[in-house]
Amino acid sequence: MLDRYADSALLLPRGRLPLNIFEPRYLEMIADAMAGAGMIGMVQPQDPAVYAKVLKPEIYSVGCLGRIVEHAETDDGRILIALEGRMRFRVLQELETTTGYRQVSVSYDEFVNDAASDQSTPGGRDVLIGNLRTFFKRLGVEADWRAVQTAPDEALINSVAMMCPFHGVEKQALLEAPSLSERAIILNTLLELNLAGGDTQAPH
């Protein structure tokens, strides 16, 4: 399990997330995953302020399973991977292990619908894209707006949710949204709040 720093990454089903792995415990985890099914789980710590100060920070109970779909080693010992989100899970308990990384038992029962793409049609697409244009302009970020306009709803909503620099608790709300429509509502609300408050930084 990768207990990622809360403000750095969000993985959603069918989303793709590049990661730079350099901590010894996570290098060990990736090696073990590659020797097996190539799967790891991502869970956010509840309090990012204590992430670097304690070995096992408290984590949220919902995370996302990811499959390693790209893997490359660098000359300085790092590993560059790309994770493809598969399905969310709920943490049941943490396991006692001798590995440097954390391991948990999980249940996928609540999230079986993650196995198939959500074909629902959330409302407010034009408003979302308009807010995203303003948000990116404020950050000085360029985007392929033709690709944005033609992207399927799920790909658009999940990609924006993963790339925008929201705080950990906000990203957790996006992760735990029970449907694509509700995730779209949360995403639009977060964009509007950030635009109103000016609390923005460059996307990850």
Coordinates of N, CA and C in Angstrom, one line a residue, residues 8 11 26 31 44 47 58 61 75 81 84 88 90 94 102 113 125 127 138 141-142 153 175 180 200 204:
S8 N -0.5 15.3 -3.0 CA 0.4 15.1 -4.2 C -0.3 14.2 -5.2
L11 N -5.7 8.8 -7.3 CA -5.9 7.8 -8.3 C -7.4 7.4 -8.3
Y26 N 9.2 2.0 -0.6 CA 8.3 1.9 -1.8 C 9.0 1.3 -2.9
A31 N 9.0 -3.6 -6.3 CA 9.7 -4.8 -6.7 C 8.8 -6.0 -6.4
Q44 N -4.7 7.8 1.1 CA -4.1 9.1 1.5 C -4.1 9.1 3.1
D47 N -3.9 13.3 7.8 CA -3.2 14.6 8.2 C -1.9 14.7 7.5
E58 N -2.1 8.0 10.3 CA -3.5 7.6 10.1 C -4.0 7.8 8.7
S61 N -10.1 5.6 5.1 CA -10.6 4.2 5.0 C -10.9 3.8 3.5
D75 N 19.1 5.8 -13.7 CA 20.5 5.6 -13.3 C 20.7 5.9 -11.8
I81 N 7.0 4.9 -12.6 CA 5.9 4.0 -13.0 C 4.7 4.8 -13.4
E84 N -2.6 2.6 -13.4 CA -3.9 2.7 -14.0 C -4.9 2.3 -12.9
R88 N -11.9 1.1 -6.4 CA -11.8 1.6 -5.1 C -12.0 0.4 -4.1
R90 N -12.3 -0.4 0.5 CA -12.4 0.1 1.9 C -11.4 -0.7 2.7
E94 N -5.2 -3.1 9.1 CA -3.8 -3.2 8.7 C -3.2 -4.5 9.2
R102 N 3.5 -0.6 4.1 CA 2.3 -1.1 4.9 C 1.4 -1.9 4.0
N113 N -19.2 -1.6 -8.9 CA -19.6 -0.8 -10.2 C -18.4 -0.2 -10.8
R125 N -21.7 20.1 -17.8 CA -20.5 20.0 -18.5 C -19.9 21.3 -19.0
V127 N -20.5 24.3 -17.9 CA -20.1 25.1 -16.7 C -18.7 24.6 -16.2
R138 N -5.8 31.3 -14.7 CA -5.2 31.9 -13.5 C -3.9 31.2 -13.2
V141 N -1.6 27.8 -17.1 CA -1.5 26.4 -17.6 C -2.2 26.3 -19.0
E142 N -1.5 25.8 -20.0 CA -2.1 25.6 -21.3 C -2.8 24.2 -21.4
D153 N -17.4 12.0 -20.8 CA -17.7 12.6 -19.5 C -16.8 12.0 -18.4
L175 N -12.7 11.1 -4.5 CA -12.5 9.7 -4.5 C -13.8 8.9 -4.1
L180 N -20.5 9.2 -10.8 CA -19.8 10.2 -11.6 C -20.5 11.5 -11.5
T200 N -4.9 28.6 -5.2 CA -4.5 27.7 -6.3 C -3.0 27.6 -6.4
H204 N -0.5 19.1 -10.5 CA 0.6 18.1 -10.3 C 0.7 17.3 -11.6

